CSV table of C-alpha atoms in Angstrom, one decimal:
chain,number,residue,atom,x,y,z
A,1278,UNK,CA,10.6,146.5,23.6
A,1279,UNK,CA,12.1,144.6,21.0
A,1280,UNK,CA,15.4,146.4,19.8
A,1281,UNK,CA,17.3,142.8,18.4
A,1282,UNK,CA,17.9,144.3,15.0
A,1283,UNK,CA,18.1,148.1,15.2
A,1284,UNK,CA,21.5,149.2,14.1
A,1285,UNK,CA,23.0,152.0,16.3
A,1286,UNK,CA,25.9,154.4,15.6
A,1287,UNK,CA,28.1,155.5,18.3
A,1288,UNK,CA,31.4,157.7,18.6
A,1289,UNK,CA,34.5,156.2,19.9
A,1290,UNK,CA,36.4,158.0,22.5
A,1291,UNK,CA,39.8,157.8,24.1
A,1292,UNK,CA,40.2,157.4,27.9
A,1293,UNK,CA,44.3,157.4,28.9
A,1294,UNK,CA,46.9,156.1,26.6
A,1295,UNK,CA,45.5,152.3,25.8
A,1296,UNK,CA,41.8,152.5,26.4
A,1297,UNK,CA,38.8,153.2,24.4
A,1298,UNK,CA,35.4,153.8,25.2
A,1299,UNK,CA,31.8,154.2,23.7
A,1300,UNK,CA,28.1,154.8,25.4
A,1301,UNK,CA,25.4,152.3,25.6
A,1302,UNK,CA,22.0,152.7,23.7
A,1303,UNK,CA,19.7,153.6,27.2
A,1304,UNK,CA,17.1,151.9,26.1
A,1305,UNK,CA,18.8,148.6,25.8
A,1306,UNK,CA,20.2,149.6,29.5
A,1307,UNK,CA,17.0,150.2,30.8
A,1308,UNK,CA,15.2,147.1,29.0
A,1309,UNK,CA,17.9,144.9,31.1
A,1310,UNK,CA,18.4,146.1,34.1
A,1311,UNK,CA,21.9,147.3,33.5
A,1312,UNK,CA,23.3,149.4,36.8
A,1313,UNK,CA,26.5,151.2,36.9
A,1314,UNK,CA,29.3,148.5,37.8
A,1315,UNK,CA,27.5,145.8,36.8
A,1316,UNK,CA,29.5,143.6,34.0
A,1317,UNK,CA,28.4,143.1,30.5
A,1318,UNK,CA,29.9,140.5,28.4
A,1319,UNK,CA,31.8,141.0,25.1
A,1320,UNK,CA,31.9,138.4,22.2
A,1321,UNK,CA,34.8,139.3,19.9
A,1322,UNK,CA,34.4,138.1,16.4
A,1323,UNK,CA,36.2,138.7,13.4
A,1324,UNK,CA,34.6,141.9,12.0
A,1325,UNK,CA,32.3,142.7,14.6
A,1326,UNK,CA,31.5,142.7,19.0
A,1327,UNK,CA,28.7,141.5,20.2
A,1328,UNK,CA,27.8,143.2,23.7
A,1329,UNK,CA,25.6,141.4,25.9
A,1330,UNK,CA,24.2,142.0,29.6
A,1331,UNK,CA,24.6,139.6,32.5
A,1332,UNK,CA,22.0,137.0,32.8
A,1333,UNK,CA,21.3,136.2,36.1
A,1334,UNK,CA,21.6,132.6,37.2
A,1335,UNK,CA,18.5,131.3,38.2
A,1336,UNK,CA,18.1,128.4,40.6
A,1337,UNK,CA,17.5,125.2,38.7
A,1338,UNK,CA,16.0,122.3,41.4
A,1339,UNK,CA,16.1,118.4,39.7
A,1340,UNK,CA,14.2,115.7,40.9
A,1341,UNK,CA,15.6,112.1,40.5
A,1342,UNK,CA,12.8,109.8,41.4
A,1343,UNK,CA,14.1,106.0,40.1
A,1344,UNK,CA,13.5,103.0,42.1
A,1345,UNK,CA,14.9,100.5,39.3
A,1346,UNK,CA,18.4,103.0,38.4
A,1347,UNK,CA,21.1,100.9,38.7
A,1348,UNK,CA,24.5,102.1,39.7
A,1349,UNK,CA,25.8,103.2,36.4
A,1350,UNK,CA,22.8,105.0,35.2
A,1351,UNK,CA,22.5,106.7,38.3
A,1352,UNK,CA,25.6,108.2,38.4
A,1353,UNK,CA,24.9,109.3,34.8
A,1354,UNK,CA,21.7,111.0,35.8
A,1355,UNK,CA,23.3,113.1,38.5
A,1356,UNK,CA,26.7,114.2,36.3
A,1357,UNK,CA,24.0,115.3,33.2
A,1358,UNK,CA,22.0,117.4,35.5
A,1359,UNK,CA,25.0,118.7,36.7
A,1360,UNK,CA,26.7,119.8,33.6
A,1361,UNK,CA,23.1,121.5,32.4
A,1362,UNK,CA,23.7,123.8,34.7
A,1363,UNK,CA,21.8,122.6,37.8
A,1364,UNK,CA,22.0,123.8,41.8
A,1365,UNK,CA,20.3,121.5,43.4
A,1366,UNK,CA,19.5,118.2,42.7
A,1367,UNK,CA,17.6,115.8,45.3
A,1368,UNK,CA,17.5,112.1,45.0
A,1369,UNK,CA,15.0,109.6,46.1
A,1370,UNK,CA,17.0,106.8,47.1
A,1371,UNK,CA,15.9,103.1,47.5
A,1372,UNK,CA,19.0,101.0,48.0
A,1373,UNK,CA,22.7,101.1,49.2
A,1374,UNK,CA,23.5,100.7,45.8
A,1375,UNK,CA,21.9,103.9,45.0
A,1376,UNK,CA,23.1,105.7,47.6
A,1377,UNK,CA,27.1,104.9,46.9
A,1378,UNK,CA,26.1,106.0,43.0
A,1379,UNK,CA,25.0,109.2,44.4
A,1380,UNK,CA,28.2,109.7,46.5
A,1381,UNK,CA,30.3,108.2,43.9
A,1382,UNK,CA,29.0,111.0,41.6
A,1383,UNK,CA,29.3,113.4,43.8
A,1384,UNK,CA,33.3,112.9,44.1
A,1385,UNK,CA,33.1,112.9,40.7
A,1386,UNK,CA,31.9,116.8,40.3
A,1387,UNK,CA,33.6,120.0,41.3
A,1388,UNK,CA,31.4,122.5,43.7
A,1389,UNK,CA,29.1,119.8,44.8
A,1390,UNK,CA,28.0,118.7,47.8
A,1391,UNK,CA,25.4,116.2,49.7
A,1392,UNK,CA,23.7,118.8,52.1
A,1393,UNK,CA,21.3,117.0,53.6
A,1394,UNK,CA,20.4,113.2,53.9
A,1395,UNK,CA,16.8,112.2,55.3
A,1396,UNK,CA,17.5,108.3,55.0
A,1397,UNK,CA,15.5,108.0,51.5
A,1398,UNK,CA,16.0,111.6,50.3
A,1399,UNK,CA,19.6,112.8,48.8
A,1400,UNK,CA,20.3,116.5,48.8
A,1401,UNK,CA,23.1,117.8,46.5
A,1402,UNK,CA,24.0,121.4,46.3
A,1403,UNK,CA,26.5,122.8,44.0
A,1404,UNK,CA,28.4,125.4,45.1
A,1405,UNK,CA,29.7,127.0,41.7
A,1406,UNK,CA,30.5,130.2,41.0
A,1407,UNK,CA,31.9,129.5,37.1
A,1408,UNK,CA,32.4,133.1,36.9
A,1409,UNK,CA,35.8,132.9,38.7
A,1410,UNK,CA,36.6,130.0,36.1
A,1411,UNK,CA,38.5,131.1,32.9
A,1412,UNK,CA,37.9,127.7,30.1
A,1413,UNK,CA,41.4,128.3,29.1
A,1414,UNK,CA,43.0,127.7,32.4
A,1415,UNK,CA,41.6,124.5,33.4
A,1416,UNK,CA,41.6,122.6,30.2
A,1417,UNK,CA,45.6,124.0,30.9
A,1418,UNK,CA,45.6,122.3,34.0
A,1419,UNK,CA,43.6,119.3,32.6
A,1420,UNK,CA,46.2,118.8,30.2
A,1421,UNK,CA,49.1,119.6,32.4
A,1422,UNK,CA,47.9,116.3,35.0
A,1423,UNK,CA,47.3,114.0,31.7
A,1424,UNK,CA,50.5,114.6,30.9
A,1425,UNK,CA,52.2,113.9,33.6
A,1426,UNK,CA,50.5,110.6,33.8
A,1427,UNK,CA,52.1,110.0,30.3
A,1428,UNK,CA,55.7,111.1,31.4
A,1429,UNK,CA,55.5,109.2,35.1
A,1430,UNK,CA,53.8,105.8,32.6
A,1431,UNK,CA,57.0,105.6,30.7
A,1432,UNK,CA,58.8,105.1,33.7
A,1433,UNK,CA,56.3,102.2,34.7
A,1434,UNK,CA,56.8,100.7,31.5
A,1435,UNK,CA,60.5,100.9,31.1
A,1436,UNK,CA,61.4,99.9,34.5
A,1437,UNK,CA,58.6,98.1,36.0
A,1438,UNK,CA,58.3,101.5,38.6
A,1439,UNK,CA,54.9,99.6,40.0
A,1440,UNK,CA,54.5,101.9,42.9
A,1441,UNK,CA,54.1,105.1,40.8
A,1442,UNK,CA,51.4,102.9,39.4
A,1443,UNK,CA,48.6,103.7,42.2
A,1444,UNK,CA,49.6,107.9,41.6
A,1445,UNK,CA,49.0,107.6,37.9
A,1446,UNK,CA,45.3,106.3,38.7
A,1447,UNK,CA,45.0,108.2,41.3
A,1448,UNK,CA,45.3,111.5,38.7
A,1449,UNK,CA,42.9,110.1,36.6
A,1450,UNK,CA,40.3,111.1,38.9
A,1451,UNK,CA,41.5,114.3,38.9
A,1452,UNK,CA,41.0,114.6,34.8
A,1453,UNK,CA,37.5,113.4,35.3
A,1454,UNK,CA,36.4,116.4,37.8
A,1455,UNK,CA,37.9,118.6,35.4
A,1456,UNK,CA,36.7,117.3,32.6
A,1457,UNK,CA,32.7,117.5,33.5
A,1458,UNK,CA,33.2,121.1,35.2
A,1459,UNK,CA,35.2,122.6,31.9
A,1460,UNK,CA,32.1,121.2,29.8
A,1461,UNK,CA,29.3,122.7,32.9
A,1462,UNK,CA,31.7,125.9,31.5
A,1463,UNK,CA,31.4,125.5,28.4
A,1464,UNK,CA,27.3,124.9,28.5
A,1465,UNK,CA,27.1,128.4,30.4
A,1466,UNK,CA,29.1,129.4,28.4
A,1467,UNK,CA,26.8,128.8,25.4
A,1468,UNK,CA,24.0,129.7,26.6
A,1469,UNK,CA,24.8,132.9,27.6
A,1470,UNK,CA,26.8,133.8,24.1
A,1471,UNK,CA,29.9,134.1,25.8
A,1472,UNK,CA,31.5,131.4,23.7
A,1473,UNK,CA,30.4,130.8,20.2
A,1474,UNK,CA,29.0,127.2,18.7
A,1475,UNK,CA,32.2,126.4,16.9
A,1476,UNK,CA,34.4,127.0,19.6
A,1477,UNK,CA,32.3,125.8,21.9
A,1478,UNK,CA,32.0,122.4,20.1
A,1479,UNK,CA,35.9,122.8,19.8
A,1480,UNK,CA,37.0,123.2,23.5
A,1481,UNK,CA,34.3,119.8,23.7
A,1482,UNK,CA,35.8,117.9,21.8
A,1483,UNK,CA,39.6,118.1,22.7
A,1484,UNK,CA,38.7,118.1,26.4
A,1485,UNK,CA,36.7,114.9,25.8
A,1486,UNK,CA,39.9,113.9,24.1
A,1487,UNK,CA,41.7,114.8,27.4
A,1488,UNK,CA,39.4,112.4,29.3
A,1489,UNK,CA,39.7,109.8,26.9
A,1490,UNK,CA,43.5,109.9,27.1
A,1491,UNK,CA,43.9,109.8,30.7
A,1492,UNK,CA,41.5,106.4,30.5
A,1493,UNK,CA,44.5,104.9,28.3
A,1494,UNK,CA,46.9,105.8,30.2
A,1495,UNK,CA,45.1,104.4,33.5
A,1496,UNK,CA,44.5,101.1,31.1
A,1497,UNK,CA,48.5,101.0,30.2
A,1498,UNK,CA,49.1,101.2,34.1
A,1499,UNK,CA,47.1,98.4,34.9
A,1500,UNK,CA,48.9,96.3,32.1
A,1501,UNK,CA,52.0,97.0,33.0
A,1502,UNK,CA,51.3,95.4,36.8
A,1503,UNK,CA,50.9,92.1,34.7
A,1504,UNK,CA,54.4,92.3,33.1
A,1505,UNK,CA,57.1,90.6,34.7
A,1506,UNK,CA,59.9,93.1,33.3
A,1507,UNK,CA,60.4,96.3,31.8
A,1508,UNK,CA,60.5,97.0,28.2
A,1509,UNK,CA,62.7,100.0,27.7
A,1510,UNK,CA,61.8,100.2,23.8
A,1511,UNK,CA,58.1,100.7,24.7
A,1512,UNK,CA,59.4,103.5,27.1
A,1513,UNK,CA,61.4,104.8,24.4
A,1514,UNK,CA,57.8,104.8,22.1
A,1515,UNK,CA,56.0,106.9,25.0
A,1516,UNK,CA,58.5,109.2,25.2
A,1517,UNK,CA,58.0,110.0,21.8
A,1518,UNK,CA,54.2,109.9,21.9
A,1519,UNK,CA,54.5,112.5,25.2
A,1520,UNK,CA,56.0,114.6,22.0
A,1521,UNK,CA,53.2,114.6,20.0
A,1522,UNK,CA,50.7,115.0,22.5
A,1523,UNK,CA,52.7,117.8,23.7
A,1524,UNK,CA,52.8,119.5,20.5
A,1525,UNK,CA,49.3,118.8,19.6
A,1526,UNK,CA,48.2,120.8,23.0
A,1527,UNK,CA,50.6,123.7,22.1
A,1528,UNK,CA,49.4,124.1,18.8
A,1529,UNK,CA,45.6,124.3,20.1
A,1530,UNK,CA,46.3,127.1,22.7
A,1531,UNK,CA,48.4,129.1,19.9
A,1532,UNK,CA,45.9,127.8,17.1
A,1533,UNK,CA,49.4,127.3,15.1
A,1534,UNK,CA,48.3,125.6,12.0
A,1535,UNK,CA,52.0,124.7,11.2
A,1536,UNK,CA,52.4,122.8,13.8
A,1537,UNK,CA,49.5,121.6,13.9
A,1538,UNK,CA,50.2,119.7,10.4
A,1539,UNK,CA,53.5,118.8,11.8
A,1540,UNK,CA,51.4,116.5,14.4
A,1541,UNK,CA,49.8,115.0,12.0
A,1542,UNK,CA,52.6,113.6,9.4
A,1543,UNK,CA,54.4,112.5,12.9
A,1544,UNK,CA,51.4,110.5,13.9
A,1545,UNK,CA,51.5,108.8,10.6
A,1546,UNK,CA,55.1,107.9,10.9
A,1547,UNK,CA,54.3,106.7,14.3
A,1548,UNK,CA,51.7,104.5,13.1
A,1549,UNK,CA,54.8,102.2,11.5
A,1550,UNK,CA,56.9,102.4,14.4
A,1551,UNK,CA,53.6,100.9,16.4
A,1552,UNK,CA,53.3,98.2,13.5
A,1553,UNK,CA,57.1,96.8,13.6
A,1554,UNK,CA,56.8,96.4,17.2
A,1555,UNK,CA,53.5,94.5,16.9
A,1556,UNK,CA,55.2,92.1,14.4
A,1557,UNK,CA,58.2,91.9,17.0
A,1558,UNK,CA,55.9,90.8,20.0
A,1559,UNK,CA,54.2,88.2,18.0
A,1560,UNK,CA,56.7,85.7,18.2
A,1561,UNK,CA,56.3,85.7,22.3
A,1562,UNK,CA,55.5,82.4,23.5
A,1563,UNK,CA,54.0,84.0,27.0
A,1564,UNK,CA,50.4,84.3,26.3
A,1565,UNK,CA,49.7,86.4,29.4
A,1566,UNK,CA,52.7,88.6,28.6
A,1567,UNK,CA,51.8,89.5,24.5
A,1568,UNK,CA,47.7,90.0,25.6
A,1569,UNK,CA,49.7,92.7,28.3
A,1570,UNK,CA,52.3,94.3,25.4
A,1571,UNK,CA,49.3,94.4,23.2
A,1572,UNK,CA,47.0,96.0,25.5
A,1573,UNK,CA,49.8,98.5,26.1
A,1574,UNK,CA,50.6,99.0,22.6
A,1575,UNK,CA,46.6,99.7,21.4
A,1576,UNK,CA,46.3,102.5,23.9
A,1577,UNK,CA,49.5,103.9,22.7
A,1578,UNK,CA,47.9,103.6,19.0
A,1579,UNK,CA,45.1,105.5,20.6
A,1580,UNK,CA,46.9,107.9,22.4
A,1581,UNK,CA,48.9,109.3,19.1
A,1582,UNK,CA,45.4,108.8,17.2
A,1583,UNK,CA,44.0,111.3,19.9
A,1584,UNK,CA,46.9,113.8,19.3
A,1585,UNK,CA,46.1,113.7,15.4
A,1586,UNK,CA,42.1,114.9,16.6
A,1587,UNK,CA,43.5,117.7,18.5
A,1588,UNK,CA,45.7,118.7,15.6
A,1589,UNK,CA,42.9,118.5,13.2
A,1590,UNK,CA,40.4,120.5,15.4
A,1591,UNK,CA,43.0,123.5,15.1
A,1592,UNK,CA,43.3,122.7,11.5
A,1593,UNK,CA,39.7,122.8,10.9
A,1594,UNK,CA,39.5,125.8,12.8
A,1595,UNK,CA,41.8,127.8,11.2
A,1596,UNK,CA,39.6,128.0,8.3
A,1597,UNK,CA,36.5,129.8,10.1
């Protein structure tokens, strides 16, 4: 039975002193399967909701079989079959190299898990139940680590602090297993018409934003174990930036366009403070030390570029 366009009245009722209920067509109940206590999802858009049953998950089996994959493009393969949504995946492996690709993955990825290992045969399970997950709360926790890394850098940079170095990097791989299971979310997500394109192409991109953050802010670490002193103007600079990235998060969880704008003309400004301080380490006769500031000072450029994407996602937004 094909019922995708029938249009259906039905009466509202009230049940206690904040909730509303209305019946479901039993046809459309029957056609899916729909039991008493079972969940049903709701898609709330501006004018309308969208009601649609639970799909169940079925059990999706890959098959990497590569005897040339090189490290890199191993790991690849494993992280894209996890993020379509895959529960097992078994790997043929033919060298040590491949092996440590598939483990290095493997770390890389919430839920997952090599099960079984018959010397040329990889087993990986994941173990995901991304119904417990709410989107929200771990791009919230995402952002919460990547900022820290910020606020902990600006101590590196200003004082030299080299041990908190090792935590900073240590964090990023924290942002990465975030980052892939919040877009594994956001592909269920889609597919199920839990979350709609636009904002599904919305929490993408800033959470990608996230990831590409936290890479800076490794890559400003690193440089800053070449310096031989602090710079506490450059600390001063960060602290400002932590700011604006701030802000920018804010105003995507509130979808404030004010502030939102507000990121964006402070970027801009930003951009000249970057620009005087370029022109002031040019004049450094250390080599070594100006490629360090410079590699410090592009990734904050970034950084503060990345803030102004965030902002204009919730701008561009705003008007859908």
């Amino acid at each position: 039975m094909n019922i995708d366009m029938k249009s259906d009245a039905r009466k509202v009722y009230r049940s206690g002193k904040s909730s509303y209920i209305i019946t479901l067509p039993k046809d459309w109940v029957e056609e899916f399967g729909i039991k008493e206590g079972d969940t049903v999802f709701l898609e709330i858009r501006e004018n309308s909701i969208c009601i649609k049953p639970k799909v169940e998950e079925k059990s999706l089996k890959a098959i990497i079989d590569d005897a040339e994959a090189k490290f890199d493009h191993l790991v690849r393969l494993v992280i894209s079959y996890y993020l379509a949504g895959y529960s097992s995946i078994v790997v043929r492996v033919y060298t040590d190299e491949q092996r440590r690709a598939v483990a290095f993955a493997v770390d890389l990825l919430v839920g997952a898990e090599i099960m079984e290992d018959t010397g040329d045969k990889l087993l990986i399970e994941i173990f995901l139940d991304v119904e417990r997950f709410e989107i929200d709360s771990i791009l919230e926790k995402l952002f919460n680590i990547t900022f820290s890394m910020l606020k902990d850098l600006r101590a590196v940079v200003a004082n030299l602090d080299r041990a908190t170095c090792s935590t900073i990097l240590t964090r990023e791989d924290e942002v990465d297993k975030l980052h892939f299971l919040v877009l594994r979310l956001l592909n269920y997500s889609g597919d199920r018409g839990i979350i709609s394109a636009v904002d599904a192409m919305n929490y993408r991109s800033v959470v990608r934003t996230l990831e590409r953050i936290s890479d800076h802010i490794s890559q400003m670490s690193e440089a800053t174990l070449n310096l031989e002193r602090g710079y506490g103007e450059l600390g001063e600079m960060i602290e400002a930036l932590e700011g604006m990235f701030r802000r920018a998060m804010v105003c995507f969880f509130k979808s404030d366009r004010k502030i939102a704008e507000e990121v964006l003309e402070d970027v801009e400004e930003f951009a000249n403070r970057i620009l005087k301080y370029y022109e002031k380490i040019a004049e450094m006769g250390d080599v070594v030390q100006l490629m360090n500031l410079k590699t410090i000072l592009d990734s904050i450029s970034r950084v503060a570029g990345y803030s102004a994407d965030i902002a204009e996602v919730v701008i561009n937004r705003s008007v859908y």
